[in-house]
PDB file of N, CA and C in Angstrom:
ATOM      1  N   UNK G   1       0.824  -1.133  -0.072  1.00 58.00           N
ATOM      2  CA  UNK G   1       0.068   0.013   0.062  1.00 58.00           C
ATOM      3  C   UNK G   1       0.871   1.293  -0.026  1.00 58.00           C
ATOM      4  N   UNK G   2       1.958   1.311   0.752  1.00 89.00           N
ATOM      5  CA  UNK G   2       2.792   2.539   0.887  1.00 89.00           C
ATOM      6  C   UNK G   2       3.234   2.882  -0.551  1.00 89.00           C
ATOM      7  N   UNK G   3       3.573   1.912  -1.457  1.00 94.00           N
ATOM      8  CA  UNK G   3       4.070   2.243  -2.798  1.00 94.00           C
ATOM      9  C   UNK G   3       2.998   2.932  -3.531  1.00 94.00           C
ATOM     10  N   UNK G   4       1.786   2.529  -3.518  1.00 95.00           N
ATOM     11  CA  UNK G   4       0.640   3.169  -4.225  1.00 95.00           C
ATOM     12  C   UNK G   4       0.230   4.452  -3.686  1.00 95.00           C
ATOM     13  N   UNK G   5       0.335   4.520  -2.204  1.00 96.00           N
ATOM     14  CA  UNK G   5       0.110   5.860  -1.564  1.00 96.00           C
ATOM     15  C   UNK G   5       1.085   6.850  -1.977  1.00 96.00           C
ATOM     16  N   UNK G   6       2.491   6.429  -1.973  1.00 96.00           N
ATOM     17  CA  UNK G   6       3.419   7.426  -2.468  1.00 96.00           C
ATOM     18  C   UNK G   6       3.358   7.788  -3.860  1.00 96.00           C
ATOM     19  N   UNK G   7       2.900   6.861  -4.748  1.00 97.00           N
ATOM     20  CA  UNK G   7       2.737   7.200  -6.190  1.00 97.00           C
ATOM     21  C   UNK G   7       1.568   8.114  -6.241  1.00 97.00           C
ATOM     22  N   UNK G   8       0.535   8.005  -5.564  1.00 98.00           N
ATOM     23  CA  UNK G   8      -0.549   8.924  -5.566  1.00 98.00           C
ATOM     24  C   UNK G   8      -0.326  10.268  -5.132  1.00 98.00           C
ATOM     25  N   UNK G   9       0.600  10.418  -4.011  1.00 98.00           N
ATOM     26  CA  UNK G   9       0.965  11.653  -3.576  1.00 98.00           C
ATOM     27  C   UNK G   9       1.883  12.371  -4.593  1.00 98.00           C
ATOM     28  N   UNK G  10       2.714  11.597  -5.241  1.00 98.00           N
ATOM     29  CA  UNK G  10       3.581  12.285  -6.235  1.00 98.00           C
ATOM     30  C   UNK G  10       2.737  12.733  -7.360  1.00 98.00           C
ATOM     31  N   UNK G  11       1.719  11.960  -7.868  1.00 98.00           N
ATOM     32  CA  UNK G  11       0.861  12.400  -8.952  1.00 98.00           C
ATOM     33  C   UNK G  11       0.074  13.669  -8.508  1.00 98.00           C
ATOM     34  N   UNK G  12      -0.474  13.685  -7.354  1.00 98.00           N
ATOM     35  CA  UNK G  12      -1.105  14.848  -6.920  1.00 98.00           C
ATOM     36  C   UNK G  12      -0.211  16.107  -6.871  1.00 98.00           C
ATOM     37  N   UNK G  13       0.972  15.867  -6.432  1.00 98.00           N
ATOM     38  CA  UNK G  13       1.989  16.954  -6.361  1.00 98.00           C
ATOM     39  C   UNK G  13       2.121  17.589  -7.798  1.00 98.00           C
ATOM     40  N   UNK G  14       2.261  16.693  -8.756  1.00 98.00           N
ATOM     41  CA  UNK G  14       2.348  17.153 -10.126  1.00 98.00           C
ATOM     42  C   UNK G  14       1.096  17.931 -10.697  1.00 98.00           C
ATOM     43  N   UNK G  15      -0.106  17.458 -10.296  1.00 98.00           N
ATOM     44  CA  UNK G  15      -1.266  18.031 -10.708  1.00 98.00           C
ATOM     45  C   UNK G  15      -1.417  19.315 -10.031  1.00 98.00           C
ATOM     46  N   UNK G  16      -1.166  19.427  -8.762  1.00 98.00           N
ATOM     47  CA  UNK G  16      -1.192  20.644  -7.996  1.00 98.00           C
ATOM     48  C   UNK G  16      -0.211  21.657  -8.593  1.00 98.00           C
ATOM     49  N   UNK G  17       0.928  21.276  -9.008  1.00 98.00           N
ATOM     50  CA  UNK G  17       1.896  22.228  -9.599  1.00 98.00           C
ATOM     51  C   UNK G  17       1.403  22.758 -10.868  1.00 98.00           C
ATOM     52  N   UNK G  18       0.720  21.933 -11.718  1.00 98.00           N
ATOM     53  CA  UNK G  18       0.249  22.402 -12.898  1.00 98.00           C
ATOM     54  C   UNK G  18      -0.935  23.436 -12.714  1.00 98.00           C
ATOM     55  N   UNK G  19      -1.827  23.082 -11.846  1.00 98.00           N
ATOM     56  CA  UNK G  19      -3.027  23.814 -11.463  1.00 98.00           C
ATOM     57  C   UNK G  19      -2.567  25.184 -10.872  1.00 98.00           C
ATOM     58  N   UNK G  20      -1.500  25.132 -10.060  1.00 98.00           N
ATOM     59  CA  UNK G  20      -1.018  26.392  -9.388  1.00 98.00           C
ATOM     60  C   UNK G  20      -0.455  27.325 -10.475  1.00 98.00           C
ATOM     61  N   UNK G  21       0.382  26.740 -11.490  1.00 98.00           N
ATOM     62  CA  UNK G  21       0.993  27.465 -12.468  1.00 98.00           C
ATOM     63  C   UNK G  21      -0.049  28.291 -13.283  1.00 98.00           C
ATOM     64  N   UNK G  22      -1.245  27.749 -13.457  1.00 97.00           N
ATOM     65  CA  UNK G  22      -2.252  28.373 -14.193  1.00 97.00           C
ATOM     66  C   UNK G  22      -3.323  29.313 -13.300  1.00 97.00           C
ATOM     67  N   UNK G  23      -3.034  29.276 -11.917  1.00 97.00           N
ATOM     68  CA  UNK G  23      -3.802  30.003 -11.101  1.00 97.00           C
ATOM     69  C   UNK G  23      -5.282  29.455 -10.986  1.00 97.00           C
ATOM     70  N   UNK G  24      -5.377  28.116 -10.998  1.00 97.00           N
ATOM     71  CA  UNK G  24      -6.733  27.436 -10.771  1.00 97.00           C
ATOM     72  C   UNK G  24      -6.936  27.184  -9.390  1.00 97.00           C
ATOM     73  N   UNK G  25      -7.499  28.022  -8.629  1.00 95.00           N
ATOM     74  CA  UNK G  25      -7.561  28.059  -7.197  1.00 95.00           C
ATOM     75  C   UNK G  25      -8.460  26.908  -6.561  1.00 95.00           C
ATOM     76  N   UNK G  26      -9.542  26.753  -7.138  1.00 95.00           N
ATOM     77  CA  UNK G  26     -10.607  25.940  -6.715  1.00 95.00           C
ATOM     78  C   UNK G  26     -10.086  24.426  -6.502  1.00 95.00           C
ATOM     79  N   UNK G  27      -9.604  23.966  -7.634  1.00 97.00           N
ATOM     80  CA  UNK G  27      -9.147  22.626  -7.684  1.00 97.00           C
ATOM     81  C   UNK G  27      -7.752  22.376  -6.965  1.00 97.00           C
ATOM     82  N   UNK G  28      -6.973  23.411  -6.901  1.00 98.00           N
ATOM     83  CA  UNK G  28      -5.751  23.333  -6.193  1.00 98.00           C
ATOM     84  C   UNK G  28      -6.032  23.145  -4.719  1.00 98.00           C
ATOM     85  N   UNK G  29      -7.032  23.888  -4.240  1.00 98.00           N
ATOM     86  CA  UNK G  29      -7.568  23.712  -2.789  1.00 98.00           C
ATOM     87  C   UNK G  29      -8.005  22.330  -2.633  1.00 98.00           C
ATOM     88  N   UNK G  30      -8.799  21.746  -3.535  1.00 98.00           N
ATOM     89  CA  UNK G  30      -9.440  20.455  -3.340  1.00 98.00           C
ATOM     90  C   UNK G  30      -8.259  19.391  -3.375  1.00 98.00           C
ATOM     91  N   UNK G  31      -7.328  19.495  -4.251  1.00 98.00           N
ATOM     92  CA  UNK G  31      -6.199  18.584  -4.277  1.00 98.00           C
ATOM     93  C   UNK G  31      -5.285  18.592  -3.126  1.00 98.00           C
ATOM     94  N   UNK G  32      -5.170  19.872  -2.639  1.00 98.00           N
ATOM     95  CA  UNK G  32      -4.277  19.850  -1.456  1.00 98.00           C
ATOM     96  C   UNK G  32      -4.931  19.258  -0.196  1.00 98.00           C
ATOM     97  N   UNK G  33      -6.285  19.512  -0.055  1.00 98.00           N
ATOM     98  CA  UNK G  33      -6.924  18.829   0.983  1.00 98.00           C
ATOM     99  C   UNK G  33      -6.849  17.389   0.867  1.00 98.00           C
ATOM    100  N   UNK G  34      -7.070  16.831  -0.256  1.00 98.00           N
ATOM    101  CA  UNK G  34      -7.100  15.393  -0.530  1.00 98.00           C
ATOM    102  C   UNK G  34      -5.780  14.777  -0.335  1.00 98.00           C
ATOM    103  N   UNK G  35      -4.702  15.555  -0.821  1.00 98.00           N
ATOM    104  CA  UNK G  35      -3.215  15.080  -0.628  1.00 98.00           C
ATOM    105  C   UNK G  35      -2.992  14.949   0.907  1.00 98.00           C
ATOM    106  N   UNK G  36      -3.500  15.978   1.773  1.00 98.00           N
ATOM    107  CA  UNK G  36      -3.119  15.881   3.110  1.00 98.00           C
ATOM    108  C   UNK G  36      -3.878  14.683   3.766  1.00 98.00           C
ATOM    109  N   UNK G  37      -5.094  14.427   3.409  1.00 97.00           N
ATOM    110  CA  UNK G  37      -5.777  13.342   3.884  1.00 97.00           C
ATOM    111  C   UNK G  37      -5.077  11.954   3.651  1.00 97.00           C
ATOM    112  N   UNK G  38      -4.715  11.758   2.369  1.00 96.00           N
ATOM    113  CA  UNK G  38      -4.000  10.660   1.856  1.00 96.00           C
ATOM    114  C   UNK G  38      -2.604  10.446   2.531  1.00 96.00           C
ATOM    115  N   UNK G  39      -1.882  11.517   2.719  1.00 95.00           N
ATOM    116  CA  UNK G  39      -0.607  11.528   3.365  1.00 95.00           C
ATOM    117  C   UNK G  39      -0.699  11.035   4.786  1.00 95.00           C
ATOM    118  N   UNK G  40      -1.888  11.299   5.337  1.00 95.00           N
ATOM    119  CA  UNK G  40      -2.054  10.915   6.852  1.00 95.00           C
ATOM    120  C   UNK G  40      -2.868   9.613   6.914  1.00 95.00           C
ATOM    121  N   UNK G  41      -3.018   8.911   5.751  1.00 92.00           N
ATOM    122  CA  UNK G  41      -3.694   7.590   5.904  1.00 92.00           C
ATOM    123  C   UNK G  41      -5.219   7.585   5.924  1.00 92.00           C
ATOM    124  N   UNK G  42      -5.773   8.735   5.677  1.00 95.00           N
ATOM    125  CA  UNK G  42      -7.233   8.917   5.720  1.00 95.00           C
ATOM    126  C   UNK G  42      -7.942   8.527   4.373  1.00 95.00           C
ATOM    127  N   UNK G  43      -8.677   7.467   4.434  1.00 94.00           N
ATOM    128  CA  UNK G  43      -9.331   6.958   3.103  1.00 94.00           C
ATOM    129  C   UNK G  43     -10.336   8.056   2.542  1.00 94.00           C
ATOM    130  N   UNK G  44     -10.792   8.899   3.238  1.00 97.00           N
ATOM    131  CA  UNK G  44     -11.699   9.865   2.630  1.00 97.00           C
ATOM    132  C   UNK G  44     -10.987  10.649   1.547  1.00 97.00           C
ATOM    133  N   UNK G  45      -9.744  10.751   1.553  1.00 97.00           N
ATOM    134  CA  UNK G  45      -9.090  11.362   0.356  1.00 97.00           C
ATOM    135  C   UNK G  45      -9.168  10.700  -0.852  1.00 97.00           C
ATOM    136  N   UNK G  46      -9.081   9.332  -0.704  1.00 97.00           N
ATOM    137  CA  UNK G  46      -9.221   8.333  -1.864  1.00 97.00           C
ATOM    138  C   UNK G  46     -10.670   8.520  -2.306  1.00 97.00           C
ATOM    139  N   UNK G  47     -11.559   8.357  -1.563  1.00 96.00           N
ATOM    140  CA  UNK G  47     -13.032   8.553  -2.005  1.00 96.00           C
ATOM    141  C   UNK G  47     -13.337   9.861  -2.565  1.00 96.00           C
ATOM    142  N   UNK G  48     -12.782  10.896  -2.096  1.00 97.00           N
ATOM    143  CA  UNK G  48     -13.011  12.237  -2.833  1.00 97.00           C
ATOM    144  C   UNK G  48     -12.524  12.219  -4.325  1.00 97.00           C
ATOM    145  N   UNK G  49     -11.349  11.573  -4.452  1.00 97.00           N
ATOM    146  CA  UNK G  49     -10.715  11.437  -5.812  1.00 97.00           C
ATOM    147  C   UNK G  49     -11.627  10.731  -6.696  1.00 97.00           C
ATOM    148  N   UNK G  50     -12.241   9.540  -6.096  1.00 94.00           N
ATOM    149  CA  UNK G  50     -13.067   8.628  -6.878  1.00 94.00           C
ATOM    150  C   UNK G  50     -14.468   9.259  -7.238  1.00 94.00           C
ATOM    151  N   UNK G  51     -14.865  10.458  -6.486  1.00 94.00           N
ATOM    152  CA  UNK G  51     -16.064  11.054  -6.911  1.00 94.00           C
ATOM    153  C   UNK G  51     -15.809  12.360  -7.717  1.00 94.00           C
ATOM    154  N   UNK G  52     -14.531  12.773  -8.033  1.00 93.00           N
ATOM    155  CA  UNK G  52     -14.206  14.005  -8.612  1.00 93.00           C
ATOM    156  C   UNK G  52     -14.570  14.024 -10.152  1.00 93.00           C
ATOM    157  N   UNK G  53     -14.948  12.932 -10.759  1.00 84.00           N
ATOM    158  CA  UNK G  53     -15.256  12.946 -12.156  1.00 84.00           C
ATOM    159  C   UNK G  53     -16.560  13.048 -12.588  1.00 84.00           C
ATOM    160  N   UNK G  54     -17.529  12.910 -11.628  1.00 80.00           N
ATOM    161  CA  UNK G  54     -18.875  12.910 -12.011  1.00 80.00           C
ATOM    162  C   UNK G  54     -19.755  14.074 -11.755  1.00 80.00           C
ATOM    163  N   UNK G  55     -20.646  14.516 -12.464  1.00 82.00           N
ATOM    164  CA  UNK G  55     -21.697  15.457 -12.284  1.00 82.00           C
ATOM    165  C   UNK G  55     -21.191  16.892 -12.786  1.00 82.00           C
ATOM    166  N   UNK G  56     -22.160  17.815 -12.656  1.00 87.00           N
ATOM    167  CA  UNK G  56     -21.853  19.168 -13.135  1.00 87.00           C
ATOM    168  C   UNK G  56     -20.793  19.748 -12.198  1.00 87.00           C
ATOM    169  N   UNK G  57     -19.975  20.515 -12.744  1.00 87.00           N
ATOM    170  CA  UNK G  57     -18.901  21.204 -11.969  1.00 87.00           C
ATOM    171  C   UNK G  57     -17.822  20.255 -11.612  1.00 87.00           C
ATOM    172  N   UNK G  58     -17.693  19.096 -12.077  1.00 94.00           N
ATOM    173  CA  UNK G  58     -16.773  18.082 -11.727  1.00 94.00           C
ATOM    174  C   UNK G  58     -15.372  18.449 -12.380  1.00 94.00           C
ATOM    175  N   UNK G  59     -14.262  17.764 -12.042  1.00 96.00           N
ATOM    176  CA  UNK G  59     -13.098  17.915 -12.547  1.00 96.00           C
ATOM    177  C   UNK G  59     -13.128  17.697 -14.075  1.00 96.00           C
ATOM    178  N   UNK G  60     -13.899  16.839 -14.651  1.00 92.00           N
ATOM    179  CA  UNK G  60     -13.963  16.622 -16.018  1.00 92.00           C
ATOM    180  C   UNK G  60     -14.436  17.938 -16.784  1.00 92.00           C
ATOM    181  N   UNK G  61     -15.158  18.854 -16.056  1.00 95.00           N
ATOM    182  CA  UNK G  61     -15.557  20.015 -16.713  1.00 95.00           C
ATOM    183  C   UNK G  61     -14.517  21.110 -16.723  1.00 95.00           C
ATOM    184  N   UNK G  62     -13.439  21.040 -16.010  1.00 96.00           N
ATOM    185  CA  UNK G  62     -12.386  21.889 -15.973  1.00 96.00           C
ATOM    186  C   UNK G  62     -11.705  22.053 -17.418  1.00 96.00           C
ATOM    187  N   UNK G  63     -11.625  23.238 -17.798  1.00 97.00           N
ATOM    188  CA  UNK G  63     -10.856  23.622 -18.979  1.00 97.00           C
ATOM    189  C   UNK G  63      -9.965  24.786 -18.686  1.00 97.00           C
ATOM    190  N   UNK G  64      -8.635  24.549 -18.740  1.00 98.00           N
ATOM    191  CA  UNK G  64      -7.750  25.708 -18.506  1.00 98.00           C
ATOM    192  C   UNK G  64      -7.607  26.543 -19.711  1.00 98.00           C
ATOM    193  N   UNK G  65      -7.994  27.838 -19.598  1.00 98.00           N
ATOM    194  CA  UNK G  65      -7.984  28.795 -20.742  1.00 98.00           C
ATOM    195  C   UNK G  65      -8.110  30.262 -20.160  1.00 98.00           C
ATOM    196  N   UNK G  66      -7.605  31.183 -21.004  1.00 97.00           N
ATOM    197  CA  UNK G  66      -7.723  32.516 -20.686  1.00 97.00           C
ATOM    198  C   UNK G  66      -9.191  33.025 -20.398  1.00 97.00           C
ATOM    199  N   UNK G  67     -10.032  32.537 -21.196  1.00 96.00           N
ATOM    200  CA  UNK G  67     -11.471  33.013 -21.048  1.00 96.00           C
ATOM    201  C   UNK G  67     -12.112  32.562 -19.680  1.00 96.00           C
ATOM    202  N   UNK G  68     -11.521  31.508 -19.059  1.00 96.00           N
ATOM    203  CA  UNK G  68     -11.916  31.095 -17.781  1.00 96.00           C
ATOM    204  C   UNK G  68     -11.119  31.698 -16.651  1.00 96.00           C
ATOM    205  N   UNK G  69     -10.394  32.666 -17.051  1.00 96.00           N
ATOM    206  CA  UNK G  69      -9.640  33.501 -16.025  1.00 96.00           C
ATOM    207  C   UNK G  69      -8.290  32.905 -15.645  1.00 96.00           C
ATOM    208  N   UNK G  70      -7.882  31.882 -16.289  1.00 98.00           N
ATOM    209  CA  UNK G  70      -6.464  31.210 -15.963  1.00 98.00           C
ATOM    210  C   UNK G  70      -5.272  32.005 -16.579  1.00 98.00           C
ATOM    211  N   UNK G  71      -4.311  31.944 -15.700  1.00 97.00           N
ATOM    212  CA  UNK G  71      -3.121  32.608 -16.235  1.00 97.00           C
ATOM    213  C   UNK G  71      -2.284  31.662 -17.123  1.00 97.00           C
ATOM    214  N   UNK G  72      -2.514  31.886 -18.427  1.00 97.00           N
ATOM    215  CA  UNK G  72      -1.928  31.015 -19.409  1.00 97.00           C
ATOM    216  C   UNK G  72      -2.006  31.721 -20.827  1.00 97.00           C
ATOM    217  N   UNK G  73      -0.991  31.560 -21.642  1.00 96.00           N
ATOM    218  CA  UNK G  73      -1.061  32.063 -23.032  1.00 96.00           C
ATOM    219  C   UNK G  73      -1.998  31.232 -23.822  1.00 96.00           C
ATOM    220  N   UNK G  74      -2.706  31.859 -24.798  1.00 97.00           N
ATOM    221  CA  UNK G  74      -3.513  31.188 -25.670  1.00 97.00           C
ATOM    222  C   UNK G  74      -2.931  29.942 -26.425  1.00 97.00           C
ATOM    223  N   UNK G  75      -1.727  30.156 -26.761  1.00 97.00           N
ATOM    224  CA  UNK G  75      -0.913  29.174 -27.430  1.00 97.00           C
ATOM    225  C   UNK G  75      -0.564  27.878 -26.624  1.00 97.00           C
ATOM    226  N   UNK G  76      -0.795  27.966 -25.201  1.00 97.00           N
ATOM    227  CA  UNK G  76      -0.315  26.892 -24.338  1.00 97.00           C
ATOM    228  C   UNK G  76      -1.569  26.141 -23.993  1.00 97.00           C
ATOM    229  N   UNK G  77      -2.843  26.591 -24.248  1.00 98.00           N
ATOM    230  CA  UNK G  77      -4.049  26.079 -23.786  1.00 98.00           C
ATOM    231  C   UNK G  77      -4.198  24.530 -24.155  1.00 98.00           C
ATOM    232  N   UNK G  78      -3.964  24.281 -25.452  1.00 98.00           N
ATOM    233  CA  UNK G  78      -4.132  22.778 -25.795  1.00 98.00           C
ATOM    234  C   UNK G  78      -3.175  21.866 -25.000  1.00 98.00           C
ATOM    235  N   UNK G  79      -1.947  22.255 -24.935  1.00 98.00           N
ATOM    236  CA  UNK G  79      -0.898  21.428 -24.361  1.00 98.00           C
ATOM    237  C   UNK G  79      -1.255  21.329 -22.964  1.00 98.00           C
ATOM    238  N   UNK G  80      -1.563  22.390 -22.175  1.00 98.00           N
ATOM    239  CA  UNK G  80      -1.801  22.254 -20.725  1.00 98.00           C
ATOM    240  C   UNK G  80      -3.025  21.440 -20.565  1.00 98.00           C
ATOM    241  N   UNK G  81      -4.120  21.546 -21.329  1.00 98.00           N
ATOM    242  CA  UNK G  81      -5.217  20.729 -21.065  1.00 98.00           C
ATOM    243  C   UNK G  81      -5.043  19.291 -21.384  1.00 98.00           C
ATOM    244  N   UNK G  82      -4.162  18.909 -22.319  1.00 98.00           N
ATOM    245  CA  UNK G  82      -3.811  17.570 -22.530  1.00 98.00           C
ATOM    246  C   UNK G  82      -3.114  17.006 -21.271  1.00 98.00           C
ATOM    247  N   UNK G  83      -2.164  17.799 -20.738  1.00 98.00           N
ATOM    248  CA  UNK G  83      -1.468  17.389 -19.459  1.00 98.00           C
ATOM    249  C   UNK G  83      -2.410  17.341 -18.410  1.00 98.00           C
ATOM    250  N   UNK G  84      -3.335  18.155 -18.251  1.00 98.00           N
ATOM    251  CA  UNK G  84      -4.238  18.091 -17.215  1.00 98.00           C
ATOM    252  C   UNK G  84      -5.215  16.915 -17.334  1.00 98.00           C
ATOM    253  N   UNK G  85      -5.538  16.549 -18.443  1.00 97.00           N
ATOM    254  CA  UNK G  85      -6.283  15.251 -18.586  1.00 97.00           C
ATOM    255  C   UNK G  85      -5.399  14.020 -18.227  1.00 97.00           C
ATOM    256  N   UNK G  86      -4.173  14.039 -18.687  1.00 98.00           N
ATOM    257  CA  UNK G  86      -3.295  12.928 -18.339  1.00 98.00           C
ATOM    258  C   UNK G  86      -3.033  12.814 -16.863  1.00 98.00           C
ATOM    259  N   UNK G  87      -2.737  13.877 -16.120  1.00 98.00           N
ATOM    260  CA  UNK G  87      -2.491  13.867 -14.691  1.00 98.00           C
ATOM    261  C   UNK G  87      -3.810  13.459 -14.017  1.00 98.00           C
ATOM    262  N   UNK G  88      -4.988  13.980 -14.407  1.00 97.00           N
ATOM    263  CA  UNK G  88      -6.160  13.764 -13.784  1.00 97.00           C
ATOM    264  C   UNK G  88      -6.551  12.361 -13.860  1.00 97.00           C
ATOM    265  N   UNK G  89      -6.257  11.550 -15.060  1.00 97.00           N
ATOM    266  CA  UNK G  89      -6.464  10.196 -15.250  1.00 97.00           C
ATOM    267  C   UNK G  89      -5.554   9.415 -14.274  1.00 97.00           C
ATOM    268  N   UNK G  90      -4.302   9.827 -14.318  1.00 97.00           N
ATOM    269  CA  UNK G  90      -3.305   9.060 -13.386  1.00 97.00           C
ATOM    270  C   UNK G  90      -3.743   9.036 -11.967  1.00 97.00           C
ATOM    271  N   UNK G  91      -4.078  10.326 -11.440  1.00 98.00           N
ATOM    272  CA  UNK G  91      -4.563  10.405 -10.064  1.00 98.00           C
ATOM    273  C   UNK G  91      -5.865   9.550  -9.875  1.00 98.00           C
ATOM    274  N   UNK G  92      -6.793   9.556 -10.767  1.00 97.00           N
ATOM    275  CA  UNK G  92      -8.002   8.870 -10.605  1.00 97.00           C
ATOM    276  C   UNK G  92      -7.800   7.352 -10.668  1.00 97.00           C
ATOM    277  N   UNK G  93      -6.845   6.885 -11.624  1.00 97.00           N
ATOM    278  CA  UNK G  93      -6.654   5.506 -11.676  1.00 97.00           C
ATOM    279  C   UNK G  93      -5.818   4.906 -10.426  1.00 97.00           C
ATOM    280  N   UNK G  94      -4.806   5.671  -9.948  1.00 97.00           N
ATOM    281  CA  UNK G  94      -4.018   5.266  -8.828  1.00 97.00           C
ATOM    282  C   UNK G  94      -4.894   5.245  -7.614  1.00 97.00           C
ATOM    283  N   UNK G  95      -5.774   6.190  -7.495  1.00 97.00           N
ATOM    284  CA  UNK G  95      -6.738   6.141  -6.264  1.00 97.00           C
ATOM    285  C   UNK G  95      -7.675   5.037  -6.344  1.00 97.00           C
ATOM    286  N   UNK G  96      -8.159   4.541  -7.500  1.00 96.00           N
ATOM    287  CA  UNK G  96      -8.924   3.363  -7.592  1.00 96.00           C
ATOM    288  C   UNK G  96      -8.113   2.139  -7.396  1.00 96.00           C
ATOM    289  N   UNK G  97      -6.873   2.072  -7.839  1.00 96.00           N
ATOM    290  CA  UNK G  97      -6.145   0.882  -7.358  1.00 96.00           C
ATOM    291  C   UNK G  97      -5.788   0.830  -5.875  1.00 96.00           C
ATOM    292  N   UNK G  98      -5.611   1.941  -5.330  1.00 96.00           N
ATOM    293  CA  UNK G  98      -5.374   2.075  -3.750  1.00 96.00           C
ATOM    294  C   UNK G  98      -6.604   1.608  -3.201  1.00 96.00           C
ATOM    295  N   UNK G  99      -7.729   2.011  -3.605  1.00 96.00           N
ATOM    296  CA  UNK G  99      -9.043   1.675  -3.093  1.00 96.00           C
ATOM    297  C   UNK G  99      -9.259   0.268  -3.025  1.00 96.00           C
ATOM    298  N   UNK G 100      -8.955  -0.558  -4.206  1.00 95.00           N
ATOM    299  CA  UNK G 100      -9.051  -1.893  -4.336  1.00 95.00           C
ATOM    300  C   UNK G 100      -8.079  -2.568  -3.345  1.00 95.00           C
ATOM    301  N   UNK G 101      -6.859  -2.159  -3.234  1.00 94.00           N
ATOM    302  CA  UNK G 101      -5.901  -2.806  -2.268  1.00 94.00           C
ATOM    303  C   UNK G 101      -6.349  -2.671  -0.832  1.00 94.00           C
ATOM    304  N   UNK G 102      -7.034  -1.479  -0.495  1.00 92.00           N
ATOM    305  CA  UNK G 102      -7.455  -1.200   0.841  1.00 92.00           C
ATOM    306  C   UNK G 102      -8.700  -2.044   1.074  1.00 92.00           C
ATOM    307  N   UNK G 103      -9.510  -2.394   0.117  1.00 92.00           N
ATOM    308  CA  UNK G 103     -10.791  -3.107   0.267  1.00 92.00           C
ATOM    309  C   UNK G 103     -10.547  -4.527   0.517  1.00 92.00           C
ATOM    310  N   UNK G 104      -9.412  -5.076   0.298  1.00 86.00           N
ATOM    311  CA  UNK G 104      -9.141  -6.531   0.452  1.00 86.00           C
ATOM    312  C   UNK G 104      -8.999  -6.961   1.888  1.00 86.00           C
TER     313      UNK G 104
END
C-alpha cells in the first residue's frame, strides 16, 4: 500500500503544480486537502478522488484557458489541457487501485 500511496501523492503533487501555475484556485485547494488526507492515511481522500469525475462542476468540466480566467497564454491552452487530462487520469486510476488494495 505504501508504494501506491507514495505514487498517488507524487501524482497529486504534479497536478497541484500544474494547476497552481495556471492559477486554478478551486481545484488546487481540493487536491491539497485530498493530498493531506492521503498523506495521513485517511481514506476519505481516496473516496473524494473517486467522486471527482462525476456530475456538473466536476473535474472533467475543468478547461484551463484565458477565457476562464486562468493565467496562461492562448498558445499553451491545448498542451496544458492535454497534460491536465493525463494527470487527472493518473490520479484517478491510482486512487482506484489504492481503493482496491485497501478493500481486500
